[in-house]
Coordinates of C-alpha atoms in Angstrom, one line a residue:
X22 CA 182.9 88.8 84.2
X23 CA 185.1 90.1 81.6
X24 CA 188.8 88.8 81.7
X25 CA 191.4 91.3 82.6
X26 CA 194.4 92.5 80.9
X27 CA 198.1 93.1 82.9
X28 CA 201.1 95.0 81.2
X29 CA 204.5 94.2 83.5
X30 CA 202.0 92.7 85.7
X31 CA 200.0 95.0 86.7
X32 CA 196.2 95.3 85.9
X33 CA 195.6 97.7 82.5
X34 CA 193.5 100.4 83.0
X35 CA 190.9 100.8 80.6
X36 CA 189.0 103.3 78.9
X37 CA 186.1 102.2 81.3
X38 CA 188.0 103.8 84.5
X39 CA 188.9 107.2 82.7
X40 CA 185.5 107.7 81.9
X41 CA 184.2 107.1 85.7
X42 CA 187.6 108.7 86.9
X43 CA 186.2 112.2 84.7
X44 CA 182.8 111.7 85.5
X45 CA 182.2 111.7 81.9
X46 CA 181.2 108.8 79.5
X47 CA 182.9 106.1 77.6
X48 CA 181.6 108.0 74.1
X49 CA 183.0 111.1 75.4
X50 CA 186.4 109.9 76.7
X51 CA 186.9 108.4 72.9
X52 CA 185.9 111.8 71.6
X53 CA 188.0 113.2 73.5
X54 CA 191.3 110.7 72.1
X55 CA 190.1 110.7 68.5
X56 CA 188.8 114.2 68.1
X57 CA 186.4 113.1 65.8
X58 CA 183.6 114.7 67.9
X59 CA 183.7 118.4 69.2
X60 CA 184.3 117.5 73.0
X61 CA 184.2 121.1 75.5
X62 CA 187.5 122.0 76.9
X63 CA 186.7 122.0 80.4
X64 CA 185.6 118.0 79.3
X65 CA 188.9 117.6 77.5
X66 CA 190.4 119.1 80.5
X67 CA 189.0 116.9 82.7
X68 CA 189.3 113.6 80.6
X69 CA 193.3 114.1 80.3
X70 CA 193.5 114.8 83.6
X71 CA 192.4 111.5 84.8
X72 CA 194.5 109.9 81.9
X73 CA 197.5 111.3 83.8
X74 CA 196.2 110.0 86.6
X75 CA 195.4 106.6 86.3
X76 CA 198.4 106.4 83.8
X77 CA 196.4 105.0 81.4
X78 CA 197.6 104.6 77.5
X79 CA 195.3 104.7 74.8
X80 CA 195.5 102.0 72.4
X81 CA 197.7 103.4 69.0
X82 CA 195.7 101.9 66.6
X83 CA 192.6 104.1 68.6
X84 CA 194.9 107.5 68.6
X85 CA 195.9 107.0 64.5
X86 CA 191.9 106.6 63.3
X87 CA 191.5 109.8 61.9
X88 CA 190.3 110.5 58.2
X89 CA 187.4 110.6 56.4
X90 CA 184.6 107.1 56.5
X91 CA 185.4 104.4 54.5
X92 CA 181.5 102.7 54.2
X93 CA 183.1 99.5 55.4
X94 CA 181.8 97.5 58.7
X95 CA 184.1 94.7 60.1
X96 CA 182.5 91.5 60.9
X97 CA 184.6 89.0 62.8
X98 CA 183.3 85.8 63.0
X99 CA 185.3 82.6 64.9
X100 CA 184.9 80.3 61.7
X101 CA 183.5 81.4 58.5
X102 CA 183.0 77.5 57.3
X103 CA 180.1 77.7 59.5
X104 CA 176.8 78.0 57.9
X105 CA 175.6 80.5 60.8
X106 CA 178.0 83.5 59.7
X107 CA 177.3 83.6 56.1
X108 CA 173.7 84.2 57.1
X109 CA 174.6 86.9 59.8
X110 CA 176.6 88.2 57.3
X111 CA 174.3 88.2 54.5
X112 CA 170.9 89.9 57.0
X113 CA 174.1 93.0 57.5
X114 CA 174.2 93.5 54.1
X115 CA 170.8 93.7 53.6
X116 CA 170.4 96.9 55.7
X117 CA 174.4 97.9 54.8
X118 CA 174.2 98.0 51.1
X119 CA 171.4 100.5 50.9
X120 CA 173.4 102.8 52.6
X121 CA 176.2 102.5 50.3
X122 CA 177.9 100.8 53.2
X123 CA 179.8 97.2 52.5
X124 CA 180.8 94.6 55.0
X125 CA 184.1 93.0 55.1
X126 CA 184.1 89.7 57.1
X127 CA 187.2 88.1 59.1
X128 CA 187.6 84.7 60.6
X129 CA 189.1 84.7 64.0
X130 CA 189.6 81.1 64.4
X131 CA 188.2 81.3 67.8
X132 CA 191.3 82.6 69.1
X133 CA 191.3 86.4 71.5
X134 CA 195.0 86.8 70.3
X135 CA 193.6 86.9 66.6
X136 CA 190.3 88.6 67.3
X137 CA 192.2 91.4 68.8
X138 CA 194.6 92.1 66.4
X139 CA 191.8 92.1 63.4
X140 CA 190.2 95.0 65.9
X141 CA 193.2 97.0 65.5
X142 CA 193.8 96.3 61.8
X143 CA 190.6 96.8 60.8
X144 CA 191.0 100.5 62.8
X145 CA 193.9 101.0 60.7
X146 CA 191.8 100.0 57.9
X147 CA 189.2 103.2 58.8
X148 CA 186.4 101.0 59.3
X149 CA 183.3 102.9 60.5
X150 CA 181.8 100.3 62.5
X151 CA 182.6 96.7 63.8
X152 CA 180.7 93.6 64.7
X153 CA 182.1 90.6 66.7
X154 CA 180.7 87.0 67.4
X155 CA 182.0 84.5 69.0
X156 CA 181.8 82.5 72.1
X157 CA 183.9 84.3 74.7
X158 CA 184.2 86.3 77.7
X159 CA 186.8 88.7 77.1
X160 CA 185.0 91.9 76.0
X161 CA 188.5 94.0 76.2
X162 CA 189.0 92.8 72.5
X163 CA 186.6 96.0 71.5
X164 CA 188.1 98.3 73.8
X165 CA 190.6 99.4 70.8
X166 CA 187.5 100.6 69.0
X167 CA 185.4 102.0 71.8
X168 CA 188.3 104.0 72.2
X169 CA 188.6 104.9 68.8
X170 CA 185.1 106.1 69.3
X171 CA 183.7 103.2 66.7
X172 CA 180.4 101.7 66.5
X173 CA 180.7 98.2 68.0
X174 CA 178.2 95.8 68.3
X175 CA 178.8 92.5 69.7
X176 CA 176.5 89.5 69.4
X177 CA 175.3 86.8 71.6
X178 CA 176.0 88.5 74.8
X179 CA 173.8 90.0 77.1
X180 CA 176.4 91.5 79.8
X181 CA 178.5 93.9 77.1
X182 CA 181.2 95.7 78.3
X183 CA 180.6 99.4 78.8
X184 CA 180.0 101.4 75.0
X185 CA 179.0 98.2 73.1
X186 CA 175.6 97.1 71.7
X187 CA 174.6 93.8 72.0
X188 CA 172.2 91.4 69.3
X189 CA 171.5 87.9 71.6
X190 CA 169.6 84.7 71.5
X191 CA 167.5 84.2 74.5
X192 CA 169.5 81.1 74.6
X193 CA 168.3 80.2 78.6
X194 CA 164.8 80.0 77.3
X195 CA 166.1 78.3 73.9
X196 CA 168.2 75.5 76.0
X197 CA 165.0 75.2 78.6
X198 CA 162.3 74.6 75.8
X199 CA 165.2 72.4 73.9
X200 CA 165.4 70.2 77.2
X201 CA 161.9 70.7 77.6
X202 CA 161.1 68.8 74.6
X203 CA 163.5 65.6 75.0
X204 CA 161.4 65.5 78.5
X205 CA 157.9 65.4 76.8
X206 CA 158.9 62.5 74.6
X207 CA 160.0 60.6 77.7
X208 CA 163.7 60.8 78.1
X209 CA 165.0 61.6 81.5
X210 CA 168.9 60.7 80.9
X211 CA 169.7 64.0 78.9
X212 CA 173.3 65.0 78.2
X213 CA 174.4 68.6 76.5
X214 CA 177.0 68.9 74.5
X215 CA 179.0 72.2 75.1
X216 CA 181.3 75.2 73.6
X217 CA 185.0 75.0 75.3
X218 CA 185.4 75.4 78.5
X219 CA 187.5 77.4 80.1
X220 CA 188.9 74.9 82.5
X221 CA 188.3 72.0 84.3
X222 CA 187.7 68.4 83.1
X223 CA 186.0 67.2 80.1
X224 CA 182.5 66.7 81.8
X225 CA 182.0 69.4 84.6
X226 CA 180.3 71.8 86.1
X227 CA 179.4 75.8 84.2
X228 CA 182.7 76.5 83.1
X229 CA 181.1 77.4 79.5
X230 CA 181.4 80.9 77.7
X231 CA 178.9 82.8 75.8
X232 CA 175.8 81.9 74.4
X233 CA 176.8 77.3 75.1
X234 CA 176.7 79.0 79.3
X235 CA 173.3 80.7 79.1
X236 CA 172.1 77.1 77.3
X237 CA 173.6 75.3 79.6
X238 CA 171.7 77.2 82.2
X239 CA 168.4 76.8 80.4
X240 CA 168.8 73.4 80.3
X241 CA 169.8 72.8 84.2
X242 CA 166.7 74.8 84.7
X243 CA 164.7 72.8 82.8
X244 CA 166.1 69.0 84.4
X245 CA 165.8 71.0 87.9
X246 CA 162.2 71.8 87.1
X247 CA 161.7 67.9 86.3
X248 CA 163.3 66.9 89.7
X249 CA 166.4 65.1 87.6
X250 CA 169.7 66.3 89.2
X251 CA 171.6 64.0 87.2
X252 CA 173.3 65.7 84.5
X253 CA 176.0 65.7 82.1
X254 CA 177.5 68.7 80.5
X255 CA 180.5 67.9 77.8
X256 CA 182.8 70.3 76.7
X257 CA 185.0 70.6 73.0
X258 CA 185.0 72.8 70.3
X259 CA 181.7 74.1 68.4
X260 CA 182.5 72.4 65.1
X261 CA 181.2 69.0 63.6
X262 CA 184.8 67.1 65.2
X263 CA 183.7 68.4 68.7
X264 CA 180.6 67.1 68.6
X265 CA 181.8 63.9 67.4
X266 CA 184.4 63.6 70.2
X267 CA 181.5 64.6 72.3
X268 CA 179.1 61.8 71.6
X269 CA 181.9 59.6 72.1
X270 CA 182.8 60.7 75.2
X271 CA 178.8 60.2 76.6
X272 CA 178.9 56.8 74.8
X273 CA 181.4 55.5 76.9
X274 CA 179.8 56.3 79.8
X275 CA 178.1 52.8 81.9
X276 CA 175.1 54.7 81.3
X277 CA 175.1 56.7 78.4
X278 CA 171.8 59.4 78.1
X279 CA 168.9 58.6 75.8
X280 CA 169.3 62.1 74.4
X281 CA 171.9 64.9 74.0
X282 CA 171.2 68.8 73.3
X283 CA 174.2 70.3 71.0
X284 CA 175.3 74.1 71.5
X285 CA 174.5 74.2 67.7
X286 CA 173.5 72.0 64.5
X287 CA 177.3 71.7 63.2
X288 CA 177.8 69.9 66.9
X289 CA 174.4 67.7 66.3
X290 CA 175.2 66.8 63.0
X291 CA 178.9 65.7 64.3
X292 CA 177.3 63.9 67.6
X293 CA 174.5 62.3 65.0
X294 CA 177.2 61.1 62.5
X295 CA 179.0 59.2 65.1
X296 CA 176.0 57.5 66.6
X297 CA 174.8 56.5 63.2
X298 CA 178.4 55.4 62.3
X299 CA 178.2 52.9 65.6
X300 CA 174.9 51.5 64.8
X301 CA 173.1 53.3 67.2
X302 CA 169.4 54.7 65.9
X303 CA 168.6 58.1 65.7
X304 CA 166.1 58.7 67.7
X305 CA 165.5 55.1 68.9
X306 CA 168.8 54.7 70.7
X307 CA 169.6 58.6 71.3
X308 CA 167.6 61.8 70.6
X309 CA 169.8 64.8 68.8
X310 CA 168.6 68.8 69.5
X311 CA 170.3 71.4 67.8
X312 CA 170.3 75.4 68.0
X313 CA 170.5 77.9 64.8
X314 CA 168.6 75.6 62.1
X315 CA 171.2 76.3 59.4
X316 CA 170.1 74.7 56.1
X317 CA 171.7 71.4 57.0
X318 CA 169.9 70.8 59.2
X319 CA 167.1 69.9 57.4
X320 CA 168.7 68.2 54.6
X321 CA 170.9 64.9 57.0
X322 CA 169.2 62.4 57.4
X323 CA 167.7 61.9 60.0
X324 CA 166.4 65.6 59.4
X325 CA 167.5 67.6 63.2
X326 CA 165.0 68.7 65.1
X327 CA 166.6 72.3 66.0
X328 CA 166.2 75.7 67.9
X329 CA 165.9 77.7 65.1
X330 CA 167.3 81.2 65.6
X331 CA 166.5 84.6 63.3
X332 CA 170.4 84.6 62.2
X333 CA 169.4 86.6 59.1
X334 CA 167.4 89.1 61.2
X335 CA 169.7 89.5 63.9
X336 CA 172.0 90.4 61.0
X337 CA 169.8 93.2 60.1
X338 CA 169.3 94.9 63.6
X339 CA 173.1 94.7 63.9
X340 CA 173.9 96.6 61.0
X341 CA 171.1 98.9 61.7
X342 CA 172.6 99.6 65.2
X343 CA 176.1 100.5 63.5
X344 CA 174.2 102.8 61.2
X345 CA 172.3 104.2 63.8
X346 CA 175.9 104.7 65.9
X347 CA 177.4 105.9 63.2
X348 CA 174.7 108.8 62.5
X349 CA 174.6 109.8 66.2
X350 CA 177.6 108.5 68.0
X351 CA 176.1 110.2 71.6
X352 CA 172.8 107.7 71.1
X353 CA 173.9 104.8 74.4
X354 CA 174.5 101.3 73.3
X355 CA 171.6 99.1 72.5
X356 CA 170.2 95.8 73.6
X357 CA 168.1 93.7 71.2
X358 CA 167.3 90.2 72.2
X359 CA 165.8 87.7 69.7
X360 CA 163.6 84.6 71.2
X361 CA 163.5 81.2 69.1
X362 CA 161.5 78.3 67.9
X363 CA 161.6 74.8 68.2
X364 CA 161.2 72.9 64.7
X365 CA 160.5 69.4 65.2
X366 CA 162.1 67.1 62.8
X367 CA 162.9 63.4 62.9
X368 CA 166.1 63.3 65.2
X369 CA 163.4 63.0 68.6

C-alpha cells in the first residue's frame, strides 16, 4: 500500500479522492486544474466542487504547467552509477529520438524527499512526460504530475497508483526460477540478499519494497515448494557495499548458506568480492545469483550466473507509453510486464 502524506497532521487529500468525490477520472480532474484539455463545464463544475469539498490543494508546480511541449521526458533513476539505468535510459531514446523527443535523466539517490522535488522541478521545467524507477512504495511522488495532467510511467511496479503506467519484471517468477536453480544443483541452505527495508532488523521477515519484495516472494515460494522453511532474507542498500555488508552478515552466521540470491548483479558482484576476498570459493564454498545481467556480469570472474532482464526493451515500451499518453492523454494507464531468463555462468 502506498504511503500516506499529512499536512498539520492530518491526512492530504489527493487527486485520487476528487476524482471519486466527482465521479469523474483522475485524467479529467488534471484537465480540469491544468486546462490543457477542453473539460465540459458541468465536469469543471462538478470537479471544483468536490475540491471545495474535500479542501483539497493542488500541488503549484501542477497549477503553473502551462505552455507549449518542450520534447523532453524526465527519467529519475535512484543511482545513475548503476549499469541498469544507462541501459533503460538508452532503450527510451531509441523510441524518443525519432520523435524529436529527448530524455533528460536525474539521480535521486534513492531518497522520496529528492525524488519528489525533481517531480516538481522537472514540471517547472515543462517536461511532457516523466518516468520513475526506483525501489519504493510511495507512489504520491507522481501525484504532482498526474495532476499536472503529465504522462507518467513508473517502472517495476505492478500495483501503480491511480493515472500511472507501469513497465515491471515478473520478478516472483524471476526470484522462484533463481531459487529454483540453486535447488537443482543441490543446495538447500539458501540465503537472499535484499533492497532496504523498511524496518525491522537486519535479517527479518518481508519488510522489502518494490521489485527486492516480489523476489523475495518468488523465492519463499520456491523454498516452500521444496519443503525448506528455513530462510534467511538480508536487508542493505542495492549497491556493490550492501551486498558486501550482506555476505558478511550471512558469513557470520554458525551456519552460513551454501548459496545467496542478490536483488541484483551490483549486490552479487559486492557479496562475490567479499567471499573471494576471505578465501571462500565461488561456487564451491557459496553459490552467487544475480538479477538484470548488466555487462559486468559477465566479465568478473567467476562470470555471475544472472536473471537477465530486457532493461533495454523495457526502455522502449516506456517511452512508447509516454508517447502514446502524450498523443491521447484520455487513453487509461498501461500495464506491460516483461518475463526473464536465467543465464548460467560459473558462479553455481
Amino acid at each position: 500500500m502506498a504511503a500516506r502524506r499529512f499536512v498539520d497532521g492530518k491526512q492530504r487529500v489527493r487527486i485520487v479522492d476528487v476524482a471519486a468525490r466527482a465521479g469523474v477520472s483522475i485524467t479529467t480532474v488534471s484537465h480540469a486544474l491544468s486546462g490543457r484539455r477542453p473539460v465540459s463545464e458541468a465536469t469543471r463544475e462538478r470537479v471544483q466542487r468536490a475540491i471545495e469539498e474535500l479542501s483539497y490543494r493542488p500541488n503549484e508546480a501542477a497549477r503553473s504547467l502551462r505552455g507549449q511541449p518542450t520534447t523532453t521526458v524526465a527519467v529519475i533513476v535512484p543511482d545513475i552509477t548503476n549499469p541498469f539505468y544507462p541501459q533503460l535510459a538508452r532503450g527510451m531514446q531509441d523510441v524518443l529520438s525519432p520523435k524529436g523527443y529527448q530524455a533528460l535523466i536525474c539521480s535521486s539517490d534513492a531518497e522520496p524527499v529528492s525524488r519528489r522535488e525533481i517531480v516538481e522541478q522537472m514540471l517547472a521545467r515543462r517536461v511532457d512526460g516523466i518516468c520513475i524507477s526506483g525501489y519504493y512504495d510511495d507512489h504520491t511522488d507522481a501525484e504532482p504530475a498526474v495532476e499536472a495532467g503529465v504522462p507518467v510511467v513508473l517502472f517495476g511496479h505492478r500495483a501503480p497508483y491511480p493515472g500511472i503506467s507501469t513497465v515491471t519484471t515478473d520478478d516472483i517468477g524471476a526470484g522462484r526460477l533463481a531459487t529454483e536453480h540453486l535447488l537443482s544443483r543441490g543446495h538447500e541452505r539458501i540465503a537472499f540478499i535484499s533492497g532496504p527495508s523498511i524496518s525491522g532488523p537486519s535479517i527479518s521477515g518481508p519488510s522489502d519494497v518494490g521489485p527486492p519484495a516480489d523476489r523475495v516472494a518468488g523465492y519463499r515460494a520456491a523454498l516452500e515448494s521444496a519443503g525448506i522453511a528455513d530462510e534467511l532474507v538480508v536487508h542493505g542498500p542495492v549497491s556493490r557495499e550492501g551486498g558486501a555488508a550482506g555476505m558478511r552478515q550471512l558469513l557470520a552466521l554458525d551456519h552460513p548458506p551454501q548459496a545467496v540470491v542478490c536483488t541484483n548483479d551490483f549486490v552479487a558482484i559486492g557479496a562475490m568480492q567479499e567471499a573471494l576476498d576471505r578465501g571462500l570459493d565461488v561456487p564451491g564454498d557459496v553459490a552467487l545469483v544475480g538479477f538484470d545481467d548488466i555487462d559486468a556480469a559477465a566479465l568478473v570472474r567467476p562470470a555471475l550466473t544472472t536473471m537477465a532482464v530486457a532493461i533495454r526493451r523495457q526502455g522502449q515500451a516506456a517511452a512508447q507509453l509516454i508517447l502514446d499518453r502524450i498523443a491521447n492523454p484520455d487513453q487509461p494507464p498501461q500495464a506491460t510486464l516483461f518475463g526473464t531468463d536465467l543465464v548460467q555462468r560459473q558462479s553455481t
